mmCIF file of C-alpha atoms in Angstrom:
data_model
loop_
_atom_site.group_PDB
_atom_site.id
_atom_site.type_symbol
_atom_site.label_atom_id
_atom_site.label_comp_id
_atom_site.label_asym_id
_atom_site.label_seq_id
_atom_site.Cartn_x
_atom_site.Cartn_y
_atom_site.Cartn_z
ATOM 1 C CA UNK A 253 0.904 -9.689 37.910
ATOM 2 C CA UNK A 254 2.217 -13.105 36.849
ATOM 3 C CA UNK A 255 0.988 -16.276 38.468
ATOM 4 C CA UNK A 256 4.407 -16.636 40.122
ATOM 5 C CA UNK A 257 3.867 -13.382 42.018
ATOM 6 C CA UNK A 258 0.197 -13.869 42.924
ATOM 7 C CA UNK A 259 -0.469 -15.473 46.334
ATOM 8 C CA UNK A 260 -1.963 -18.956 46.211
ATOM 9 C CA UNK A 261 -2.703 -19.958 49.810
ATOM 10 C CA UNK A 262 -5.361 -22.503 50.670
ATOM 11 C CA UNK A 263 -8.123 -21.668 53.100
ATOM 12 C CA UNK A 264 -6.510 -23.943 55.690
ATOM 13 C CA UNK A 265 -3.162 -22.179 55.283
ATOM 14 C CA UNK A 266 -4.817 -18.777 55.579
ATOM 15 C CA UNK A 267 -6.595 -19.904 58.748
ATOM 16 C CA UNK A 268 -3.271 -20.867 60.316
ATOM 17 C CA UNK A 269 -1.862 -17.428 59.447
ATOM 18 C CA UNK A 270 -4.818 -15.720 61.148
ATOM 19 C CA UNK A 271 -4.352 -17.884 64.232
ATOM 20 C CA UNK A 272 -0.578 -17.532 64.493
ATOM 21 C CA UNK A 273 -0.145 -13.870 63.565
ATOM 22 C CA UNK A 274 -3.362 -12.330 64.890
ATOM 23 C CA UNK A 275 -4.740 -14.781 67.422
ATOM 24 C CA UNK A 276 -8.020 -14.980 65.507
ATOM 25 C CA UNK A 277 -9.841 -18.326 65.181
ATOM 26 C CA UNK A 278 -12.810 -18.914 62.907
ATOM 27 C CA UNK A 279 -13.925 -19.793 59.393
ATOM 28 C CA UNK A 280 -12.591 -18.287 56.173
ATOM 29 C CA UNK A 281 -14.059 -17.750 52.717
ATOM 30 C CA UNK A 282 -12.249 -16.370 49.629
ATOM 31 C CA UNK A 283 -13.001 -12.851 48.348
ATOM 32 C CA UNK A 284 -12.305 -11.592 44.792
ATOM 33 C CA UNK A 285 -9.244 -9.434 44.123
ATOM 34 C CA UNK A 286 -7.172 -8.354 41.125
ATOM 35 C CA UNK A 287 -3.735 -8.575 42.766
ATOM 36 C CA UNK A 288 -4.089 -9.757 46.381
ATOM 37 C CA UNK A 289 -5.542 -12.906 47.869
ATOM 38 C CA UNK A 290 -8.294 -11.919 50.280
ATOM 39 C CA UNK A 291 -10.283 -14.011 52.768
ATOM 40 C CA UNK A 292 -13.345 -13.110 54.801
ATOM 41 C CA UNK A 293 -12.625 -14.283 58.346
ATOM 42 C CA UNK A 294 -15.615 -14.818 60.623
ATOM 43 C CA UNK A 295 -14.222 -15.408 64.091
ATOM 44 C CA UNK A 296 -15.676 -17.637 66.754
ATOM 45 C CA UNK A 297 -16.883 -14.416 68.420
ATOM 46 C CA UNK A 298 -18.773 -13.535 65.182
ATOM 47 C CA UNK A 299 -16.341 -10.729 64.345
ATOM 48 C CA UNK A 300 -15.882 -10.208 60.587
ATOM 49 C CA UNK A 301 -12.400 -9.359 59.312
ATOM 50 C CA UNK A 302 -10.516 -9.472 56.020
ATOM 51 C CA UNK A 303 -7.190 -11.275 55.799
ATOM 52 C CA UNK A 304 -5.170 -9.763 52.959
ATOM 53 C CA UNK A 305 -2.210 -11.672 51.526
ATOM 54 C CA UNK A 306 -0.399 -9.447 49.071
ATOM 55 C CA UNK A 307 1.504 -10.384 45.928
ATOM 56 C CA UNK A 308 5.268 -10.090 45.718
ATOM 57 C CA UNK A 309 5.196 -6.995 43.513
ATOM 58 C CA UNK A 310 3.847 -4.764 46.296
ATOM 59 C CA UNK A 311 6.491 -3.196 48.514
ATOM 60 C CA UNK A 312 6.294 -2.859 52.285
ATOM 61 C CA UNK A 313 6.374 0.930 51.846
ATOM 62 C CA UNK A 314 3.229 0.854 49.680
ATOM 63 C CA UNK A 315 1.408 -1.325 52.207
ATOM 64 C CA UNK A 316 2.494 0.989 55.008
ATOM 65 C CA UNK A 317 1.084 3.924 53.040
ATOM 66 C CA UNK A 318 -2.255 2.158 52.666
ATOM 67 C CA UNK A 319 -2.432 1.414 56.381
ATOM 68 C CA UNK A 320 -1.537 4.960 57.372
ATOM 69 C CA UNK A 321 -4.032 6.397 54.896
ATOM 70 C CA UNK A 322 -6.870 4.286 56.291
ATOM 71 C CA UNK A 323 -5.937 5.304 59.819
ATOM 72 C CA UNK A 324 -5.811 8.964 58.737
ATOM 73 C CA UNK A 325 -9.200 8.837 57.016
ATOM 74 C CA UNK A 326 -10.884 7.079 59.924
ATOM 75 C CA UNK A 327 -9.391 9.625 62.338
ATOM 76 C CA UNK A 328 -10.216 12.833 60.475
ATOM 77 C CA UNK A 329 -13.213 12.087 58.235
ATOM 78 C CA UNK A 330 -15.651 13.357 60.838
ATOM 79 C CA UNK A 331 -19.189 12.538 61.953
ATOM 80 C CA UNK A 332 -17.976 9.527 63.955
ATOM 81 C CA UNK A 333 -18.100 7.587 60.695
ATOM 82 C CA UNK A 334 -16.098 4.534 59.645
ATOM 83 C CA UNK A 335 -15.564 5.474 55.991
ATOM 84 C CA UNK A 336 -12.930 2.778 55.419
ATOM 85 C CA UNK A 337 -11.589 -0.382 57.085
ATOM 86 C CA UNK A 338 -9.633 -0.202 60.327
ATOM 87 C CA UNK A 339 -6.196 -1.791 60.552
ATOM 88 C CA UNK A 340 -5.823 -4.672 63.047
ATOM 89 C CA UNK A 341 -2.547 -5.011 64.930
ATOM 90 C CA UNK A 342 -0.884 -8.446 65.058
ATOM 91 C CA UNK A 343 0.076 -10.172 68.319
ATOM 92 C CA UNK A 344 3.628 -8.966 67.619
ATOM 93 C CA UNK A 345 2.432 -5.356 67.617
ATOM 94 C CA UNK A 346 3.012 -4.986 63.860
ATOM 95 C CA UNK A 347 0.417 -3.937 61.305
ATOM 96 C CA UNK A 348 2.135 -5.872 58.503
ATOM 97 C CA UNK A 349 3.274 -9.449 59.014
ATOM 98 C CA UNK A 350 4.352 -12.143 56.544
ATOM 99 C CA UNK A 351 3.716 -15.741 55.531
ATOM 100 C CA UNK A 352 6.090 -18.094 53.658
ATOM 101 C CA UNK A 353 5.125 -20.387 50.805
ATOM 102 C CA UNK A 354 7.101 -22.163 48.080
ATOM 103 C CA UNK A 355 10.288 -20.315 48.926
ATOM 104 C CA UNK A 356 8.690 -16.845 48.900
ATOM 105 C CA UNK A 357 7.465 -14.630 51.720
ATOM 106 C CA UNK A 358 4.178 -12.773 51.246
ATOM 107 C CA UNK A 359 3.067 -9.662 53.208
ATOM 108 C CA UNK A 360 -0.046 -10.183 55.332
ATOM 109 C CA UNK A 361 -2.482 -7.696 56.873
ATOM 110 C CA UNK A 362 -5.748 -7.951 58.759
ATOM 111 C CA UNK A 363 -8.431 -5.256 58.505
ATOM 112 C CA UNK A 364 -12.034 -4.905 59.574
ATOM 113 C CA UNK A 365 -14.822 -6.033 57.266
ATOM 114 C CA UNK A 366 -17.321 -3.291 56.439
ATOM 115 C CA UNK A 367 -20.969 -4.219 56.058
ATOM 116 C CA UNK A 368 -23.030 -2.726 53.246
ATOM 117 C CA UNK A 369 -24.170 -3.309 49.700
ATOM 118 C CA UNK A 370 -21.853 -2.791 46.769
ATOM 119 C CA UNK A 371 -22.589 0.420 44.870
ATOM 120 C CA UNK A 372 -22.934 -1.736 41.751
ATOM 121 C CA UNK A 373 -25.771 -3.738 43.316
ATOM 122 C CA UNK A 374 -28.070 -1.002 44.646
ATOM 123 C CA UNK A 375 -30.778 0.955 42.771
ATOM 124 C CA UNK A 376 -29.385 4.149 41.269
ATOM 125 C CA UNK A 377 -31.104 7.509 41.653
ATOM 126 C CA UNK A 378 -30.251 11.195 41.886
ATOM 127 C CA UNK A 379 -30.112 11.090 45.681
ATOM 128 C CA UNK A 380 -27.522 8.311 45.690
ATOM 129 C CA UNK A 381 -25.468 9.995 42.961
ATOM 130 C CA UNK A 382 -25.300 13.250 44.887
ATOM 131 C CA UNK A 383 -24.590 11.385 48.098
ATOM 132 C CA UNK A 384 -21.746 9.523 46.412
ATOM 133 C CA UNK A 385 -20.279 12.766 45.095
ATOM 134 C CA UNK A 386 -20.447 14.330 48.550
ATOM 135 C CA UNK A 387 -18.703 11.287 50.030
ATOM 136 C CA UNK A 388 -15.887 11.479 47.462
ATOM 137 C CA UNK A 389 -15.478 15.183 48.125
ATOM 138 C CA UNK A 390 -15.235 14.621 51.861
ATOM 139 C CA UNK A 391 -12.767 11.770 51.286
ATOM 140 C CA UNK A 392 -10.508 14.000 49.184
ATOM 141 C CA UNK A 393 -10.828 16.861 51.634
ATOM 142 C CA UNK A 394 -9.583 14.469 54.327
ATOM 143 C CA UNK A 395 -6.783 13.038 52.186
ATOM 144 C CA UNK A 396 -5.610 16.555 51.301
ATOM 145 C CA UNK A 397 -3.876 16.634 54.691
ATOM 146 C CA UNK A 398 -2.269 13.218 54.166
ATOM 147 C CA UNK A 399 1.136 12.742 52.569
ATOM 148 C CA UNK A 400 3.417 9.771 52.050
ATOM 149 C CA UNK A 401 6.527 9.452 49.868
ATOM 150 C CA UNK A 402 5.284 6.175 48.360
ATOM 151 C CA UNK A 403 2.321 7.965 46.769
ATOM 152 C CA UNK A 404 4.754 9.497 44.282
ATOM 153 C CA UNK A 405 5.081 6.455 42.055
ATOM 154 C CA UNK A 406 4.391 5.101 38.598
ATOM 155 C CA UNK A 407 1.079 3.242 38.373
ATOM 156 C CA UNK A 408 -0.730 2.410 35.176
ATOM 157 C CA UNK A 409 -4.062 3.228 36.869
ATOM 158 C CA UNK A 410 -2.807 6.784 37.447
ATOM 159 C CA UNK A 411 -4.696 8.884 34.899
ATOM 160 C CA UNK A 412 -1.683 11.136 34.377
ATOM 161 C CA UNK A 413 0.033 8.036 32.950
ATOM 162 C CA UNK A 414 -2.818 7.148 30.576
ATOM 163 C CA UNK A 415 -0.543 7.529 27.543
ATOM 164 C CA UNK A 416 0.635 3.969 28.204
ATOM 165 C CA UNK A 417 -2.568 2.740 26.538
ATOM 166 C CA UNK A 418 -1.024 3.665 23.178
ATOM 167 C CA UNK A 419 1.013 0.460 23.364
ATOM 168 C CA UNK A 420 -1.974 -1.657 24.421
ATOM 169 C CA UNK A 421 -4.769 -0.654 22.026
ATOM 170 C CA UNK A 422 -3.496 -3.344 19.668
ATOM 171 C CA UNK A 423 -5.051 -5.878 22.046
ATOM 172 C CA UNK A 424 -8.541 -4.528 21.315
ATOM 173 C CA UNK A 425 -9.736 -6.959 18.660
ATOM 174 C CA UNK A 426 -12.764 -4.995 17.424
ATOM 175 C CA UNK A 427 -11.657 -2.266 15.001
ATOM 176 C CA UNK A 428 -14.469 0.161 15.884
ATOM 177 C CA UNK A 429 -13.817 -0.184 19.593
ATOM 178 C CA UNK A 430 -10.111 0.319 19.052
ATOM 179 C CA UNK A 431 -10.753 3.509 17.072
ATOM 180 C CA UNK A 432 -13.089 4.739 19.816
ATOM 181 C CA UNK A 433 -10.323 4.452 22.417
ATOM 182 C CA UNK A 434 -7.747 5.966 20.085
ATOM 183 C CA UNK A 435 -9.923 9.038 19.454
ATOM 184 C CA UNK A 436 -10.230 9.778 23.184
ATOM 185 C CA UNK A 437 -6.535 9.052 23.654
ATOM 186 C CA UNK A 438 -5.642 11.528 20.901
ATOM 187 C CA UNK A 439 -7.607 14.265 22.651
ATOM 188 C CA UNK A 440 -6.061 13.352 25.991
ATOM 189 C CA UNK A 441 -2.552 13.644 24.587
ATOM 190 C CA UNK A 442 -3.189 16.884 22.710
ATOM 191 C CA UNK A 443 -5.423 18.785 25.134
ATOM 192 C CA UNK A 444 -5.781 17.254 28.590
ATOM 193 C CA UNK A 445 -2.392 15.805 29.540
ATOM 194 C CA UNK A 446 -0.430 19.064 29.024
ATOM 195 C CA UNK A 447 -2.696 20.840 31.544
ATOM 196 C CA UNK A 448 -2.664 18.219 34.300
ATOM 197 C CA UNK A 449 0.570 19.432 36.000
ATOM 198 C CA UNK A 450 -1.070 22.837 36.575
ATOM 199 C CA UNK A 451 -4.036 21.431 38.497
ATOM 200 C CA UNK A 452 -4.482 21.010 42.259
ATOM 201 C CA UNK A 453 -2.578 17.887 43.387
ATOM 202 C CA UNK A 454 -2.805 15.572 46.393
ATOM 203 C CA UNK A 455 -2.906 11.916 47.459
ATOM 204 C CA UNK A 456 -6.111 10.308 46.178
ATOM 205 C CA UNK A 457 -7.723 6.898 46.674
ATOM 206 C CA UNK A 458 -7.689 6.490 42.875
ATOM 207 C CA UNK A 459 -10.122 3.572 42.611
ATOM 208 C CA UNK A 460 -13.613 4.579 43.746
ATOM 209 C CA UNK A 461 -15.202 2.029 41.444
ATOM 210 C CA UNK A 462 -18.659 0.569 42.004
ATOM 211 C CA UNK A 463 -17.209 -2.576 43.606
ATOM 212 C CA UNK A 464 -15.079 -0.626 46.088
ATOM 213 C CA UNK A 465 -17.831 1.656 47.393
ATOM 214 C CA UNK A 466 -20.278 0.326 49.989
ATOM 215 C CA UNK A 467 -23.761 1.740 50.470
ATOM 216 C CA UNK A 468 -25.521 1.625 53.832
ATOM 217 C CA UNK A 469 -26.593 4.167 56.416
ATOM 218 C CA UNK A 470 -23.222 5.702 55.574
ATOM 219 C CA UNK A 471 -21.062 5.276 52.494
ATOM 220 C CA UNK A 472 -17.682 3.618 52.837
ATOM 221 C CA UNK A 473 -14.761 2.735 50.597
ATOM 222 C CA UNK A 474 -12.354 -0.177 50.538
ATOM 223 C CA UNK A 475 -9.168 -1.211 48.687
ATOM 224 C CA UNK A 476 -6.553 1.542 48.997
ATOM 225 C CA UNK A 477 -4.124 -0.396 46.784
ATOM 226 C CA UNK A 478 -4.085 2.114 43.909
ATOM 227 C CA UNK A 479 -3.384 5.238 45.955
ATOM 228 C CA UNK A 480 -1.244 7.801 44.188
ATOM 229 C CA UNK A 481 -0.324 11.486 44.271
ATOM 230 C CA UNK A 482 -2.194 13.011 41.337
ATOM 231 C CA UNK A 483 -4.495 15.850 40.281
ATOM 232 C CA UNK A 484 -7.413 15.948 42.709
ATOM 233 C CA UNK A 485 -9.950 15.979 39.869
ATOM 234 C CA UNK A 486 -8.840 12.482 38.836
ATOM 235 C CA UNK A 487 -10.589 11.099 41.937
ATOM 236 C CA UNK A 488 -13.914 12.517 40.797
ATOM 237 C CA UNK A 489 -13.360 11.422 37.195
ATOM 238 C CA UNK A 490 -12.680 7.851 38.287
ATOM 239 C CA UNK A 491 -15.711 7.725 40.559
ATOM 240 C CA UNK A 492 -17.951 9.070 37.806
ATOM 241 C CA UNK A 493 -16.522 6.706 35.187
ATOM 242 C CA UNK A 494 -17.808 3.705 37.124
ATOM 243 C CA UNK A 495 -20.994 5.319 38.447
ATOM 244 C CA UNK A 496 -22.266 5.992 34.908
ATOM 245 C CA UNK A 497 -22.001 2.327 33.920
ATOM 246 C CA UNK A 498 -25.445 1.151 32.890
ATOM 247 C CA UNK A 499 -26.948 4.628 33.264
ATOM 248 C CA UNK A 500 -29.173 5.841 30.388
ATOM 249 C CA UNK A 501 -27.940 9.436 30.655
ATOM 250 C CA UNK A 502 -24.280 9.501 31.748
ATOM 251 C CA UNK A 503 -24.012 13.303 31.742
ATOM 252 C CA UNK A 504 -27.056 13.648 33.996
ATOM 253 C CA UNK A 505 -25.614 11.091 36.425
ATOM 254 C CA UNK A 506 -22.183 12.715 36.276
ATOM 255 C CA UNK A 507 -23.596 16.181 36.958
ATOM 256 C CA UNK A 508 -25.450 14.925 40.022
ATOM 257 C CA UNK A 509 -22.203 13.463 41.378
ATOM 258 C CA UNK A 510 -20.328 16.668 40.555
ATOM 259 C CA UNK A 511 -22.902 18.673 42.506
ATOM 260 C CA UNK A 512 -22.407 16.534 45.617
ATOM 261 C CA UNK A 513 -18.619 16.624 45.355
ATOM 262 C CA UNK A 514 -18.602 20.408 44.939
ATOM 263 C CA UNK A 515 -20.694 20.806 48.096
ATOM 264 C CA UNK A 516 -18.069 18.972 50.157
ATOM 265 C CA UNK A 517 -14.891 20.050 48.370
ATOM 266 C CA UNK A 518 -15.345 22.918 45.896
ATOM 267 C CA UNK A 519 -14.020 22.405 42.394
ATOM 268 C CA UNK A 520 -11.976 24.878 40.360
ATOM 269 C CA UNK A 521 -12.915 25.917 36.852
ATOM 270 C CA UNK A 522 -9.762 24.478 35.295
ATOM 271 C CA UNK A 523 -10.624 21.104 36.866
ATOM 272 C CA UNK A 524 -14.188 21.166 35.539
ATOM 273 C CA UNK A 525 -12.895 21.940 32.038
ATOM 274 C CA UNK A 526 -10.911 18.688 31.899
ATOM 275 C CA UNK A 527 -13.353 16.430 33.719
ATOM 276 C CA UNK A 528 -15.188 15.037 30.682
ATOM 277 C CA UNK A 529 -12.067 13.758 28.950
ATOM 278 C CA UNK A 530 -10.669 12.369 32.206
ATOM 279 C CA UNK A 531 -13.875 10.377 32.733
ATOM 280 C CA UNK A 532 -13.580 8.999 29.212
ATOM 281 C CA UNK A 533 -9.897 8.193 29.675
ATOM 282 C CA UNK A 534 -10.538 6.193 32.830
ATOM 283 C CA UNK A 535 -12.990 4.090 30.843
ATOM 284 C CA UNK A 536 -10.421 3.789 28.033
ATOM 285 C CA UNK A 537 -7.762 2.607 30.476
ATOM 286 C CA UNK A 538 -10.227 0.109 31.966
ATOM 287 C CA UNK A 539 -11.289 -1.470 28.668
ATOM 288 C CA UNK A 540 -7.741 -1.497 27.303
ATOM 289 C CA UNK A 541 -6.347 -3.265 30.367
ATOM 290 C CA UNK A 542 -9.333 -5.630 30.305
ATOM 291 C CA UNK A 543 -8.569 -6.525 26.670
ATOM 292 C CA UNK A 544 -4.954 -7.212 27.568
ATOM 293 C CA UNK A 545 -5.898 -9.209 30.663
ATOM 294 C CA UNK A 546 -8.284 -11.340 28.619
ATOM 295 C CA UNK A 547 -5.288 -12.530 26.627
ATOM 296 C CA UNK A 548 -3.180 -13.146 29.737
ATOM 297 C CA UNK A 549 -5.906 -14.707 31.917
ATOM 298 C CA UNK A 550 -8.867 -15.724 29.732
ATOM 299 C CA UNK A 551 -10.558 -17.636 32.572
ATOM 300 C CA UNK A 552 -10.431 -14.816 35.159
ATOM 301 C CA UNK A 553 -13.963 -13.380 35.005
ATOM 302 C CA UNK A 554 -13.265 -10.834 37.764
ATOM 303 C CA UNK A 555 -10.840 -8.963 35.492
ATOM 304 C CA UNK A 556 -13.627 -8.490 32.900
ATOM 305 C CA UNK A 557 -16.375 -7.493 35.322
ATOM 306 C CA UNK A 558 -16.785 -3.920 34.036
ATOM 307 C CA UNK A 559 -15.739 -4.349 30.404
ATOM 308 C CA UNK A 560 -19.097 -4.473 28.600
ATOM 309 C CA UNK A 561 -20.816 -1.612 30.469
ATOM 310 C CA UNK A 562 -17.610 0.418 30.093
ATOM 311 C CA UNK A 563 -17.718 0.020 26.323
ATOM 312 C CA UNK A 564 -21.380 1.061 26.317
ATOM 313 C CA UNK A 565 -20.610 4.140 28.425
ATOM 314 C CA UNK A 566 -17.687 5.085 26.181
ATOM 315 C CA UNK A 567 -19.918 5.002 23.121
ATOM 316 C CA UNK A 568 -22.418 7.305 24.826
ATOM 317 C CA UNK A 569 -19.626 9.725 25.731
ATOM 318 C CA UNK A 570 -18.373 9.633 22.141
ATOM 319 C CA UNK A 571 -21.822 10.830 21.061
ATOM 320 C CA UNK A 572 -21.735 13.706 23.567
ATOM 321 C CA UNK A 573 -20.405 17.182 22.907
ATOM 322 C CA UNK A 574 -17.689 17.837 25.490
ATOM 323 C CA UNK A 575 -18.728 21.503 25.653
ATOM 324 C CA UNK A 576 -22.247 20.489 26.630
ATOM 325 C CA UNK A 577 -20.833 18.205 29.326
ATOM 326 C CA UNK A 578 -18.647 21.006 30.679
ATOM 327 C CA UNK A 579 -21.626 23.350 30.756
ATOM 328 C CA UNK A 580 -23.640 20.734 32.644
ATOM 329 C CA UNK A 581 -20.848 20.247 35.178
ATOM 330 C CA UNK A 582 -20.481 24.011 35.652
ATOM 331 C CA UNK A 583 -24.228 24.327 36.146
ATOM 332 C CA UNK A 584 -24.073 21.583 38.796
ATOM 333 C CA UNK A 585 -21.515 23.732 40.622
ATOM 334 C CA UNK A 586 -23.823 26.781 40.292
ATOM 335 C CA UNK A 587 -21.454 28.457 37.857
ATOM 336 C CA UNK A 588 -22.397 30.150 34.599
ATOM 337 C CA UNK A 589 -22.685 27.696 31.729
ATOM 338 C CA UNK A 590 -19.525 28.912 30.036
ATOM 339 C CA UNK A 591 -16.400 30.529 31.428
ATOM 340 C CA UNK A 592 -15.587 34.076 30.372
ATOM 341 C CA UNK A 593 -12.057 32.805 29.732
ATOM 342 C CA UNK A 594 -12.375 29.626 27.621
ATOM 343 C CA UNK A 595 -9.914 26.888 28.491
ATOM 344 C CA UNK A 596 -7.914 24.881 25.983
ATOM 345 C CA UNK A 597 -10.268 21.986 26.675
ATOM 346 C CA UNK A 598 -13.340 24.017 25.738
ATOM 347 C CA UNK A 599 -11.695 24.949 22.411
ATOM 348 C CA UNK A 600 -10.627 21.415 21.567
ATOM 349 C CA UNK A 601 -10.883 20.505 17.855
ATOM 350 C CA UNK A 602 -12.202 17.086 18.895
ATOM 351 C CA UNK A 603 -15.596 18.399 20.049
ATOM 352 C CA UNK A 604 -18.568 17.035 18.144
ATOM 353 C CA UNK A 605 -21.309 19.653 18.054
ATOM 354 C CA UNK A 606 -22.072 23.213 19.204
ATOM 355 C CA UNK A 607 -22.749 23.666 22.897
ATOM 356 C CA UNK A 608 -26.326 23.800 24.143
ATOM 357 C CA UNK A 609 -27.159 27.517 24.588
ATOM 358 C CA UNK A 610 -29.367 27.004 27.659
ATOM 359 C CA UNK A 611 -28.523 23.795 29.554
ATOM 360 C CA UNK A 612 -31.472 22.436 31.508
ATOM 361 C CA UNK A 613 -31.189 21.920 35.270
ATOM 362 C CA UNK A 614 -29.580 18.574 35.987
ATOM 363 C CA UNK A 615 -29.919 18.306 39.760
#
C-alpha cells in the first residue's frame, strides 16, 4: 500500500472519531499494523477496544466480510469461548463508519480488545503446539459453514497465488537465499499448484501467524484482513510456517500441530501430501514480500519482523526430505507412514533423500 492510501490520523483525531461515531471516551495508543491504522482505546470505564482505520485499498465488501466472519466464529465456535474480537456497533447502528482526512474518506470500525500473550512471546512446548493445532482445526471447522462472495478474490497472501513470487525474487539481494526460494517455487509450480484445485476448499482466516494468535486460558485469533476462499490445508500450512520460527526441529513442531488439528478437523491424505511444500511456500512468500517491502519502506521495522527467523526455518526445511516430513505428518494423524497409493507430491523429483523407514513417534 502506498503512503497516499495508508491512514495517517493523529491520536487526537482518532479520539474524536471514537467519541463521535461510537460514543466512547478515553485514552488511545497506537498499535502496529501492515495496512490499517489501529489504536488501543481504553475508555473511562476501563473498557479496552481497538479502533481500526482502514486504508483506501480495502473495499466496504471486504470489511463487511471480516465483520460477519468474526460474528459467525464467535457465535458457532462453541464452549462459550471468545475466539476472536467482537464487533461494536456505532451510535448510528452501523458496524462500519467513516472518517474524512485530506480529501479522502477512510472506513472505521471498533472491535473488542482481547487480552492474552502473543504466541510469539510465550514459551513453546509440545502441549502448546498441539493446543494451537486443535484451535486452528476448530476455527476451520467453524468457518466451513461460513460463506461470503468477497472471499473469492485475488490476494497475494493466498497460497494458491504464490506463483507471483517469480516476479519478486529479484529483490532478494543474497544469491543463496534467492536460489533457496526459487527451488521451493519450482517444486510448487511443478507438483503442488496443479493439485490445489482438487483439494477441500472453504473460507479460511489465512493469517494465523505468531503475532495474530493470543495465548491465555483460551487461544484466540485477531486480524481477519487476509481472509480468502482457498484449500483448507493452506490454513494449517500458514499456522505451521510461523509456529516453527525459532524452533530447533521444525518437523517435530509441525507434527505436533498437525496432530492437534487432525483431532478437531480430520485431514485428508491428499492434503497431508502437499503440506510440507505449502509450509515452505508460505515462508517463501513472507521473505520475498519482506525483501520487496524493505526497498519500499526501509524504515518500517514491523514489515521485517519475521524475516530472519523465516530464512532460518526455510534453510532447515531445505535440508529435510519431504517424504520424511509427509511420513511424520501421517504418523501424527495415526495413519501408516506411507500411503498405499503414492501421490504426485511423494514422487516429486525435488526430494532430497530416501524416506526414513521407521519414523519415530513425534507426539
